[in-house]
CSV table of C-alpha atoms and ligand atoms in Angstrom, one decimal:
chain,number,residue,atom,x,y,z
A,56,MET,CA,25.8,14.7,-8.1
A,57,SER,CA,25.6,10.9,-8.8
A,58,GLU,CA,24.1,8.7,-11.4
A,59,VAL,CA,21.4,6.4,-10.0
A,60,LEU,CA,19.4,3.6,-11.5
A,61,VAL,CA,16.0,3.1,-9.9
A,62,LEU,CA,14.6,-0.4,-10.5
A,63,GLY,CA,10.8,-0.3,-10.5
A,64,ALA,CA,8.3,2.3,-11.6
A,65,GLY,CA,5.6,1.8,-9.0
A,66,MET,CA,4.7,4.5,-6.5
A,67,VAL,CA,7.8,3.7,-4.5
A,68,GLY,CA,10.3,3.7,-7.5
A,69,VAL,CA,8.9,6.8,-9.2
A,70,THR,CA,8.8,8.9,-6.0
A,71,THR,CA,12.4,7.7,-5.2
A,72,ALA,CA,13.4,8.9,-8.6
A,73,LEU,CA,11.7,12.3,-8.0
A,74,SER,CA,13.3,12.8,-4.6
A,75,LEU,CA,16.8,12.0,-6.0
A,76,GLN,CA,16.3,14.2,-9.0
A,77,ALA,CA,15.2,17.1,-6.8
A,78,ARG,CA,18.6,16.8,-5.0
A,79,GLY,CA,20.4,17.1,-8.3
A,80,HIS,CA,21.1,13.4,-9.2
A,81,ASP,CA,21.0,12.0,-12.7
A,82,VAL,CA,18.4,9.3,-12.4
A,83,THR,CA,17.2,6.5,-14.7
A,84,ILE,CA,14.2,4.3,-13.9
A,85,ILE,CA,13.9,0.8,-15.4
A,86,ASP,CA,10.7,-1.1,-15.5
A,87,ARG,CA,9.4,-3.9,-17.7
A,88,ASN,CA,6.0,-2.3,-17.7
A,89,ALA,CA,4.7,1.3,-18.0
A,90,PRO,CA,4.8,3.3,-14.7
A,91,GLY,CA,2.2,2.4,-12.1
A,92,ARG,CA,0.7,-0.7,-13.7
A,93,GLU,CA,1.2,-3.2,-11.0
A,94,THR,CA,0.5,-3.1,-7.2
A,95,SER,CA,0.4,0.7,-7.4
A,96,TYR,CA,-2.4,0.5,-10.0
A,97,GLY,CA,-4.6,-1.9,-8.2
A,98,ASN,CA,-5.0,-0.5,-4.7
A,99,ALA,CA,-8.0,1.2,-3.0
A,100,GLY,CA,-6.6,4.6,-3.7
A,101,LEU,CA,-6.4,5.8,-0.1
A,102,ILE,CA,-3.6,8.3,0.8
A,103,GLN,CA,-3.9,7.7,4.5
A,104,THR,CA,-3.0,9.9,7.4
A,105,GLU,CA,-5.1,8.0,10.0
A,106,ALA,CA,-3.5,4.6,9.6
A,107,VAL,CA,-1.0,5.3,12.4
A,108,GLU,CA,-0.6,1.7,13.3
A,109,PRO,CA,0.5,-0.9,10.8
A,110,TYR,CA,-1.8,-3.7,10.0
A,111,ALA,CA,-1.5,-6.4,12.7
A,112,MET,CA,-2.4,-10.0,12.2
A,113,PRO,CA,-5.7,-10.8,13.9
A,114,LEU,CA,-4.7,-12.9,16.9
A,115,ALA,CA,-7.8,-13.2,19.1
A,116,PRO,CA,-8.6,-16.9,19.5
A,117,GLY,CA,-12.0,-16.4,17.7
A,118,SER,CA,-10.4,-14.7,14.7
A,119,LEU,CA,-7.6,-17.3,14.5
A,120,LEU,CA,-10.2,-20.1,14.5
A,121,GLN,CA,-12.2,-18.4,11.8
A,122,ILE,CA,-9.0,-18.0,9.7
A,123,ALA,CA,-7.9,-21.6,10.3
A,124,LEU,CA,-11.4,-22.9,9.3
A,125,GLY,CA,-11.4,-20.8,6.2
A,126,ARG,CA,-14.4,-18.8,7.4
A,127,GLY,CA,-14.5,-15.0,7.3
A,128,TYR,CA,-13.1,-12.9,4.6
A,129,ASP,CA,-10.2,-10.9,6.2
A,130,VAL,CA,-7.5,-13.5,5.6
A,131,LYS,CA,-7.9,-16.5,3.3
A,132,TRP,CA,-5.1,-19.0,2.7
A,133,ASN,CA,-4.3,-22.3,1.1
A,134,ILE,CA,-1.7,-24.9,2.0
A,135,PRO,CA,0.9,-24.1,-0.8
A,136,GLY,CA,0.4,-20.4,-0.2
A,137,LEU,CA,1.0,-20.7,3.5
A,138,LEU,CA,3.9,-23.1,3.3
A,139,SER,CA,5.8,-21.0,0.8
A,140,GLN,CA,5.9,-18.1,3.4
A,141,ALA,CA,5.4,-19.9,6.7
A,142,GLY,CA,8.5,-18.5,8.4
A,143,ALA,CA,7.6,-14.9,7.5
A,144,VAL,CA,4.0,-15.4,8.5
A,145,LEU,CA,5.0,-16.7,11.9
A,146,THR,CA,7.3,-13.7,12.5
A,147,TYR,CA,4.5,-11.4,11.4
A,148,ALA,CA,2.2,-13.1,14.0
A,149,ARG,CA,4.8,-12.6,16.7
A,150,ASN,CA,5.3,-9.0,15.8
A,151,SER,CA,1.5,-8.5,16.0
A,152,LEU,CA,1.6,-9.1,19.8
A,153,PRO,CA,0.9,-5.8,21.7
A,154,ALA,CA,4.5,-4.8,22.8
A,155,ALA,CA,6.1,-5.4,19.4
A,156,HIS,CA,3.2,-3.8,17.5
A,157,ARG,CA,3.4,-0.7,19.7
A,158,ARG,CA,7.1,-0.5,18.9
A,159,ALA,CA,6.4,-0.7,15.2
A,160,SER,CA,3.6,1.8,15.4
A,161,LYS,CA,5.9,4.5,16.9
A,162,THR,CA,7.9,4.5,13.6
A,163,TRP,CA,4.9,3.8,11.4
A,164,GLY,CA,2.9,6.6,12.9
A,165,LYS,CA,5.7,9.1,12.2
A,166,LEU,CA,5.8,8.0,8.6
A,167,ILE,CA,2.1,8.0,7.9
A,168,ARG,CA,1.5,11.5,9.4
A,169,GLN,CA,3.7,13.0,6.7
A,170,SER,CA,1.9,11.4,3.8
A,171,THR,CA,-0.3,14.2,2.4
A,172,GLU,CA,2.3,16.9,2.9
A,173,ARG,CA,4.8,14.8,0.9
A,174,HIS,CA,2.2,14.1,-1.9
A,175,GLU,CA,1.0,17.7,-2.0
A,176,PRO,CA,3.9,19.3,-4.0
A,177,LEU,CA,4.0,16.3,-6.4
A,178,VAL,CA,0.3,16.5,-7.1
A,179,ALA,CA,0.6,20.2,-7.8
A,180,ALA,CA,3.7,19.9,-10.0
A,181,SER,CA,2.3,17.0,-11.9
A,182,GLY,CA,-1.1,18.5,-12.6
A,183,ALA,CA,-2.8,15.6,-11.0
A,184,ASP,CA,-5.2,17.6,-8.8
A,185,ASN,CA,-8.2,16.4,-10.9
A,186,ILE,CA,-7.8,12.8,-9.6
A,187,ILE,CA,-7.2,13.7,-5.9
A,188,ARG,CA,-10.0,14.2,-3.4
A,189,ARG,CA,-9.2,15.7,0.0
A,190,ASN,CA,-12.4,14.7,1.7
A,191,GLY,CA,-11.2,11.6,3.7
A,192,TYR,CA,-12.9,8.3,3.7
A,193,ILE,CA,-15.6,6.6,5.7
A,194,GLU,CA,-15.3,3.5,7.9
A,195,LEU,CA,-18.6,1.9,8.6
A,196,HIS,CA,-19.6,0.4,11.9
A,197,ARG,CA,-22.5,-1.9,11.4
A,198,THR,CA,-23.4,-2.5,15.1
A,199,GLN,CA,-23.7,-0.3,18.1
A,200,ALA,CA,-21.0,-2.3,19.9
A,201,LYS,CA,-18.5,-1.6,17.0
A,202,LEU,CA,-19.5,2.1,17.0
A,203,ASP,CA,-18.8,2.3,20.8
A,204,LYS,CA,-15.4,0.6,20.3
A,205,ALA,CA,-14.6,3.1,17.5
A,206,ARG,CA,-15.0,6.0,19.9
A,207,GLY,CA,-11.9,4.8,21.9
A,208,VAL,CA,-9.8,4.5,18.7
A,209,VAL,CA,-10.8,7.9,17.5
A,210,GLU,CA,-9.9,9.5,20.8
A,211,ARG,CA,-6.6,7.7,21.1
A,212,PHE,CA,-5.5,8.5,17.6
A,213,LYS,CA,-6.4,12.2,18.2
A,214,THR,CA,-4.5,12.3,21.5
A,215,GLU,CA,-1.4,10.3,20.4
A,216,PHE,CA,-1.1,11.3,16.8
A,217,GLY,CA,-3.3,14.4,16.2
A,218,VAL,CA,-5.6,12.4,13.7
A,219,GLU,CA,-8.7,14.4,12.7
A,220,SER,CA,-12.0,12.4,12.5
A,221,THR,CA,-15.7,12.7,13.2
A,222,LEU,CA,-17.8,9.9,14.6
A,223,LEU,CA,-21.2,9.8,12.8
A,224,ASP,CA,-24.5,8.4,13.9
A,225,SER,CA,-26.8,6.8,11.4
A,226,ALA,CA,-28.5,10.0,10.4
A,227,GLN,CA,-25.3,11.9,10.0
A,228,LEU,CA,-23.9,9.1,7.9
A,229,ARG,CA,-27.0,9.2,5.7
A,230,ALA,CA,-26.6,13.0,5.3
A,231,LEU,CA,-23.0,12.6,4.3
A,232,GLU,CA,-23.5,9.6,2.0
A,233,PRO,CA,-27.1,9.7,0.7
A,234,SER,CA,-26.4,6.9,-1.7
A,235,ILE,CA,-26.2,4.3,1.1
A,236,LYS,CA,-29.5,2.4,1.0
A,237,VAL,CA,-29.6,0.7,4.5
A,238,ASP,CA,-29.5,1.8,8.1
A,239,ILE,CA,-26.0,1.5,9.5
A,240,ALA,CA,-25.3,2.0,13.2
A,241,GLY,CA,-22.7,4.7,12.5
A,242,ALA,CA,-19.3,5.4,11.0
A,243,THR,CA,-16.0,7.2,11.4
A,244,HIS,CA,-15.2,9.9,8.9
A,245,TRP,CA,-11.4,10.0,8.8
A,246,SER,CA,-11.4,13.5,7.5
A,247,ASP,CA,-7.8,14.4,6.9
A,248,ALA,CA,-7.0,11.4,4.7
A,249,TRP,CA,-7.1,11.8,0.9
A,250,ASN,CA,-8.1,9.5,-1.9
A,251,CYS,CA,-7.4,9.1,-5.5
A,252,SER,CA,-9.8,8.2,-8.3
A,253,ASP,CA,-7.1,6.6,-10.5
A,254,PRO,CA,-4.1,5.3,-8.6
A,255,GLY,CA,-2.2,4.1,-11.7
A,256,ALA,CA,-2.7,7.5,-13.3
A,257,LEU,CA,-1.3,9.3,-10.3
A,258,VAL,CA,1.9,7.3,-10.6
A,259,ALA,CA,2.0,7.9,-14.4
A,260,ALA,CA,1.6,11.7,-13.7
A,261,TYR,CA,4.5,11.6,-11.2
A,262,ALA,CA,6.5,9.7,-13.8
A,263,ALA,CA,5.7,12.2,-16.5
A,264,LEU,CA,6.9,15.0,-14.1
A,265,PHE,CA,10.2,13.1,-13.6
A,266,GLN,CA,10.7,12.9,-17.4
A,267,LYS,CA,9.7,16.6,-17.9
A,268,ASN,CA,12.5,17.4,-15.4
A,269,GLY,CA,15.0,15.5,-17.4
A,270,GLY,CA,14.7,12.0,-16.0
A,271,ARG,CA,14.9,8.9,-18.2
A,272,ILE,CA,12.5,5.9,-18.0
A,273,LEU,CA,13.7,2.7,-19.8
A,274,ASN,CA,11.5,-0.2,-20.6
A,275,GLY,CA,13.5,-3.2,-19.7
A,276,ASP,CA,14.2,-6.1,-17.3
A,277,ALA,CA,15.9,-5.2,-14.0
A,278,GLY,CA,16.3,-8.8,-13.1
A,279,ASP,CA,19.8,-9.1,-14.6
A,280,LEU,CA,21.3,-6.4,-12.3
A,281,HIS,CA,25.0,-7.0,-12.0
A,282,ARG,CA,28.2,-5.2,-11.3
A,283,LYS,CA,30.7,-4.1,-13.9
A,284,GLY,CA,33.7,-2.6,-12.2
A,285,ALA,CA,32.4,0.0,-9.8
A,286,ALA,CA,29.2,0.5,-11.7
A,287,TRP,CA,25.8,-1.2,-11.5
A,288,VAL,CA,24.3,-2.4,-14.8
A,289,ALA,CA,20.7,-3.4,-15.6
A,290,ASP,CA,19.4,-3.9,-19.1
A,291,GLU,CA,21.1,-1.2,-21.1
A,292,ALA,CA,21.8,1.2,-18.4
A,293,GLN,CA,24.6,1.7,-15.9
A,294,ALA,CA,25.2,4.0,-12.9
A,295,GLU,CA,27.2,4.4,-9.7
A,296,HIS,CA,24.2,3.6,-7.5
A,297,ALA,CA,21.2,1.3,-7.9
A,298,VAL,CA,18.0,1.3,-5.8
A,299,VAL,CA,15.8,-1.8,-5.7
A,300,ALA,CA,12.2,-0.6,-5.6
A,301,LEU,CA,10.5,-3.7,-7.2
A,302,GLY,CA,7.7,-4.0,-4.6
A,303,PRO,CA,6.8,-7.7,-4.2
A,304,TRP,CA,9.5,-8.7,-6.7
A,305,SER,CA,12.3,-7.2,-4.6
A,306,PRO,CA,13.2,-10.3,-2.5
A,307,MET,CA,13.9,-12.3,-5.7
A,308,LEU,CA,16.5,-9.9,-6.9
A,309,LEU,CA,18.1,-9.2,-3.6
A,310,GLY,CA,18.6,-12.9,-2.8
A,311,ARG,CA,21.3,-12.8,-5.5
A,312,PHE,CA,23.2,-10.2,-3.5
A,313,GLY,CA,23.2,-12.0,-0.2
A,314,LEU,CA,20.2,-10.3,1.3
A,315,LYS,CA,17.5,-12.9,2.2
A,316,VAL,CA,14.3,-11.0,2.5
A,317,PRO,CA,11.4,-12.7,4.3
A,318,MET,CA,8.2,-11.3,2.9
A,319,VAL,CA,4.5,-11.9,3.5
A,320,TYR,CA,2.7,-11.6,0.2
A,321,LYS,CA,-0.9,-10.6,0.9
A,322,ARG,CA,-2.8,-11.0,-2.3
A,323,GLY,CA,-5.7,-8.7,-2.9
A,324,TYR,CA,-8.2,-8.4,-5.7
A,325,HIS,CA,-10.3,-5.6,-7.2
A,326,ARG,CA,-13.0,-5.2,-9.8
A,327,HIS,CA,-14.9,-2.1,-10.9
A,328,TYR,CA,-18.7,-1.9,-11.1
A,329,HIS,CA,-20.9,0.5,-13.1
A,330,MET,CA,-22.7,2.9,-10.8
A,331,ASP,CA,-25.0,5.8,-11.6
A,332,VAL,CA,-24.7,7.6,-8.3
A,333,PRO,CA,-21.4,6.7,-6.7
A,334,PRO,CA,-20.5,7.5,-3.1
A,335,GLN,CA,-18.7,10.8,-2.4
A,336,HIS,CA,-16.0,9.0,-0.4
A,337,PRO,CA,-14.3,5.6,-0.3
A,338,ILE,CA,-16.3,3.4,2.1
A,339,ALA,CA,-14.3,1.0,4.2
A,340,ASP,CA,-16.6,-1.9,5.2
A,341,PHE,CA,-14.1,-3.8,7.3
A,342,GLY,CA,-16.8,-6.0,8.8
A,343,ASN,CA,-17.0,-7.4,5.3
A,344,SER,CA,-13.3,-7.0,4.6
A,345,VAL,CA,-13.6,-4.7,1.6
A,346,VAL,CA,-13.0,-1.1,0.7
A,347,LEU,CA,-15.4,0.4,-1.9
A,348,SER,CA,-13.7,3.3,-3.7
A,349,PRO,CA,-15.4,5.5,-6.3
A,350,MET,CA,-12.9,5.5,-9.2
A,351,ARG,CA,-13.0,6.9,-12.8
A,352,ARG,CA,-13.8,3.4,-14.1
A,353,GLY,CA,-16.6,2.7,-11.6
A,354,LEU,CA,-16.9,1.6,-8.0
A,355,ARG,CA,-13.7,-0.3,-7.2
A,356,ILE,CA,-14.3,-3.2,-4.8
A,357,ALA,CA,-10.9,-4.0,-3.2
A,358,THR,CA,-10.5,-7.1,-1.0
A,359,ALA,CA,-8.4,-7.9,2.1
A,360,ALA,CA,-5.6,-10.6,2.2
A,361,GLU,CA,-5.2,-14.0,0.7
A,362,LEU,CA,-2.0,-16.1,1.3
A,363,THR,CA,-1.8,-18.0,-2.0
A,364,ARG,CA,0.7,-18.5,-4.7
A,365,ASN,CA,-1.7,-18.5,-7.6
A,366,PRO,CA,-4.6,-16.1,-8.0
A,367,ARG,CA,-8.2,-17.4,-8.4
A,368,LEU,CA,-10.5,-16.4,-11.2
A,369,THR,CA,-13.5,-16.1,-8.9
A,370,PRO,CA,-12.1,-15.1,-5.5
A,371,PRO,CA,-14.6,-15.7,-2.6
A,372,GLN,CA,-13.5,-12.5,-1.0
A,373,LEU,CA,-14.5,-10.5,-4.0
A,374,ARG,CA,-17.8,-12.3,-4.3
A,375,HIS,CA,-18.6,-11.6,-0.7
A,376,GLY,CA,-17.5,-7.9,-1.2
A,377,GLU,CA,-19.8,-7.6,-4.1
A,378,GLU,CA,-22.7,-8.9,-1.9
A,379,ALA,CA,-21.8,-6.3,0.8
A,380,ALA,CA,-21.6,-3.6,-1.8
A,381,LYS,CA,-25.0,-4.5,-3.3
A,382,GLU,CA,-26.6,-4.3,0.1
A,383,LEU,CA,-25.2,-0.8,0.5
A,384,PHE,CA,-25.6,0.7,-3.0
A,385,ASP,CA,-27.3,0.2,-6.3
A,386,ILE,CA,-24.4,-1.1,-8.3
A,387,GLY,CA,-24.5,-2.3,-11.9
A,388,ALA,CA,-22.5,-4.9,-13.8
A,389,PRO,CA,-18.8,-5.4,-13.5
A,390,VAL,CA,-16.7,-3.3,-15.9
A,391,GLU,CA,-14.0,-5.9,-16.5
A,392,ALA,CA,-14.3,-9.5,-17.6
A,393,GLU,CA,-12.0,-10.7,-14.8
A,394,PRO,CA,-10.8,-9.2,-11.5
A,395,TRP,CA,-7.4,-7.6,-11.1
A,396,THR,CA,-5.0,-9.1,-8.6
A,397,GLY,CA,-1.7,-8.2,-7.0
A,398,ARG,CA,0.3,-8.7,-3.8
A,399,ARG,CA,0.9,-6.3,-1.0
A,400,PRO,CA,4.7,-6.5,-0.1
A,401,CYS,CA,4.5,-6.9,3.7
A,402,MET,CA,7.5,-7.2,6.0
A,403,PRO,CA,7.2,-9.5,9.0
A,404,ASP,CA,8.1,-6.5,11.3
A,405,MET,CA,5.6,-4.4,9.5
A,406,LEU,CA,8.1,-1.7,8.6
A,407,PRO,CA,9.4,-0.9,5.1
A,408,VAL,CA,13.0,-1.6,4.1
A,409,VAL,CA,14.7,1.7,3.3
A,410,GLY,CA,18.5,2.2,3.0
A,411,ARG,CA,21.9,0.7,2.2
A,412,VAL,CA,22.1,-3.0,1.4
A,413,PRO,CA,24.8,-4.6,3.6
A,414,ASP,CA,28.1,-5.6,1.9
A,415,GLN,CA,27.1,-4.2,-1.5
A,416,PRO,CA,28.6,-0.9,-2.3
A,417,ASN,CA,26.1,1.7,-3.5
A,418,LEU,CA,23.2,-0.8,-3.6
A,419,TRP,CA,20.0,0.5,-1.9
A,420,ALA,CA,16.7,-1.1,-0.9
A,421,HIS,CA,13.3,0.6,-1.0
A,422,PHE,CA,10.3,-1.8,-0.7
A,423,GLY,CA,8.0,-3.6,1.7
A,424,HIS,CA,5.4,-0.9,2.4
A,425,GLY,CA,2.7,-3.5,2.9
A,426,HIS,CA,-0.8,-2.1,3.0
A,427,GLN,CA,0.2,1.5,2.6
A,428,GLY,CA,2.8,1.9,-0.2
A,429,PHE,CA,0.6,4.1,-2.3
A,430,THR,CA,0.4,6.4,0.7
A,431,LEU,CA,4.0,6.2,1.9
A,432,GLY,CA,6.1,6.2,-1.4
A,433,PRO,CA,7.0,9.9,-1.2
A,434,VAL,CA,7.6,9.8,2.6
A,435,THR,CA,10.2,7.0,2.6
A,436,SER,CA,11.7,8.3,-0.7
A,437,GLU,CA,12.9,11.4,1.2
A,438,ILE,CA,14.5,9.2,3.8
A,439,LEU,CA,16.3,7.1,1.2
A,440,ALA,CA,17.4,10.1,-0.8
A,441,ASP,CA,18.7,11.8,2.3
A,442,GLU,CA,20.7,8.7,3.3
A,443,LEU,CA,22.1,8.4,-0.3
A,444,ASP,CA,23.3,12.0,0.1
A,445,GLY,CA,25.2,11.1,3.3
A,446,GLY,CA,22.4,11.3,5.9
A,447,GLN,CA,22.0,8.8,8.7
A,448,GLY,CA,18.8,7.0,7.4
A,449,TRP,CA,16.4,5.5,9.9
A,450,ALA,CA,17.9,2.6,11.8
A,451,GLU,CA,14.5,1.0,12.3
A,452,LEU,CA,14.1,0.8,8.5
A,453,ALA,CA,17.6,-0.3,7.6
A,454,PRO,CA,18.0,-3.4,5.4
A,455,GLY,CA,20.8,-4.5,7.8
A,456,ARG,CA,18.1,-5.6,10.3
A,457,LEU,CA,17.3,-8.5,8.0
A,458,LYS,CA,20.8,-10.0,8.5
A,459,ARG,CA,20.4,-10.3,12.3
B,183,FAD,C1,-6.0,-4.7,-3.0
B,183,FAD,C2,-5.0,-3.7,-2.5
B,183,FAD,C3,-5.4,-2.5,-1.9
B,183,FAD,C4,-4.5,-1.6,-1.5
B,183,FAD,N1,-4.9,-0.4,-1.0
B,183,FAD,C5,-4.0,0.6,-0.7
B,183,FAD,C6,-4.5,1.9,-0.3
B,183,FAD,O1,-5.6,2.2,-0.3
B,183,FAD,N2,-3.5,2.8,0.1
B,183,FAD,C7,-2.2,2.5,0.1
B,183,FAD,O2,-1.4,3.3,0.5
B,183,FAD,N3,-1.7,1.3,-0.3
B,183,FAD,C8,-2.6,0.3,-0.7
B,183,FAD,N4,-2.2,-0.9,-1.1
B,183,FAD,C9,-0.8,-1.2,-1.0
B,183,FAD,C10,0.0,-0.5,-2.2
B,183,FAD,O3,-0.7,-0.7,-3.4
B,183,FAD,C11,1.4,-1.1,-2.3
B,183,FAD,O4,2.1,-1.1,-1.0
B,183,FAD,C12,2.3,-0.3,-3.3
B,183,FAD,O5,1.6,-0.1,-4.5
B,183,FAD,C13,3.6,-0.9,-3.5
B,183,FAD,O6,4.3,-0.1,-4.4
B,183,FAD,P1,5.7,-0.5,-5.0
B,183,FAD,O7,6.1,0.6,-5.9
B,183,FAD,O8,6.6,-0.9,-3.9
B,183,FAD,O9,5.4,-1.8,-5.9
B,183,FAD,P2,4.7,-1.9,-7.4
B,183,FAD,O10,3.7,-0.9,-7.6
B,183,FAD,O11,4.3,-3.3,-7.5
B,183,FAD,O12,5.9,-1.6,-8.3
B,183,FAD,C14,6.9,-2.5,-8.6
B,183,FAD,C15,7.4,-2.3,-10.0
B,183,FAD,O13,8.5,-3.2,-10.3
B,183,FAD,C16,8.4,-3.6,-11.6
B,183,FAD,N5,9.2,-4.9,-11.8
B,183,FAD,C17,9.1,-6.0,-11.1
B,183,FAD,N6,10.0,-6.9,-11.5
B,183,FAD,C18,10.7,-6.3,-12.5
B,183,FAD,C19,11.8,-6.7,-13.3
B,183,FAD,N7,12.4,-7.9,-13.3
B,183,FAD,N8,12.3,-5.8,-14.3
B,183,FAD,C20,11.7,-4.5,-14.4
B,183,FAD,N9,10.6,-4.1,-13.6
B,183,FAD,C21,10.2,-5.0,-12.7
B,183,FAD,C22,6.9,-3.9,-11.8
B,183,FAD,O14,6.6,-3.8,-13.2
B,183,FAD,C23,6.3,-2.7,-11.0
B,183,FAD,O15,6.1,-1.6,-11.9
B,183,FAD,C24,-3.1,-1.9,-1.5
B,183,FAD,C25,-2.7,-3.1,-2.1
B,183,FAD,C26,-3.6,-4.0,-2.6
B,183,FAD,C27,-3.1,-5.3,-3.3
């Protein structure tokens, strides 16, 4: 049994703490905020089993031109935002080429396919069943050509990864989601994924479970992490091991310990809207670069990626998403005065960083889950906890790869 400090109480930090605690370790979490109030609060709430390939950068000449000209809503950027992460973005683009992307997908697919079975016992033990729906989500295909293309994806994912889904024509979609007002060519119902109606509350429930089982959560700053003899010290706590699970803030801390972390920060926004008859499932309208998730607070419109240092008050991606949502549904006024914003912590090779930090005894890294950290927290937590207990870890995820 060891004493472990976990820095960060997002989905990744809290599930790390739970995995270590289940193995008998004495664990303390430190966060400057309450659990699940940052990136793990603001996501679209999908616990995905079908996202077997990590999110590649769109590289087709037409898509690149659109992005460069600032048209389209999938990726927006501005010069300071791009320059501040240009190296990482370029590497991400290189790794989006087919051979490298296939390599990453082999590892990614194995992780994603474990997601619901890793969440299941935590949902049960934390009493969070009331905010989990196990009915999948719906990806719209607005044209026949897109629907035809989707058939190939559905078949490939089923054969290669065992992903369950149903392709729906317009009438079947209408039957499944009567609140959609317009005719849509069709959709994919990714039926074995889950979704959560309050992502922040799920992290909070997992954190409460950790505390009920004897874990400690300290409200404090992890930024001053330092060594004192053989121990790691942060704020008022100290322990033999420390795990950095600070999501998009991880690179800042690890730089001090000799690990230069190239990260692509994909900013996203969301806002809730009042709705009398919400959809039964989250609706992914990728053609308009949004996911529309029915949440406890209303319909959450979550946007795609923006490469920018400073958030905008009226983001064009959200404005566009609102128009797309209005076309599909009768939505009411926004719930909040301003949109929420946060940054997806994306690694240029599209794989999370999980394992021992080189040259720093008993310092561990656990971050960089990109578009799917809410899904993958409990999966990679098991990998990290196993390595801390003397297991091999996964070489493809090891922090040492960043030193090469
Ligand atoms: C718009 C959007 C939609 C998304 N949709 C999905 C989705 O549907 N499904 C999915 O799986 N993923 C989704 N994601 C991605 C997912 O939200 C992230 O990958 C995940 O939340 C990352 O979790 P984390 O625990 O690593 O980071 P965070 O949740 O950000 O946690 C980091 C923690 O570190 C703390 N911290 C930082 N610095 C300090 C410090 N100095 N001292 C103390 N504490 C500190 C913060 O307070 C925070 O609690 C989405 C992301 C966005 C932005």
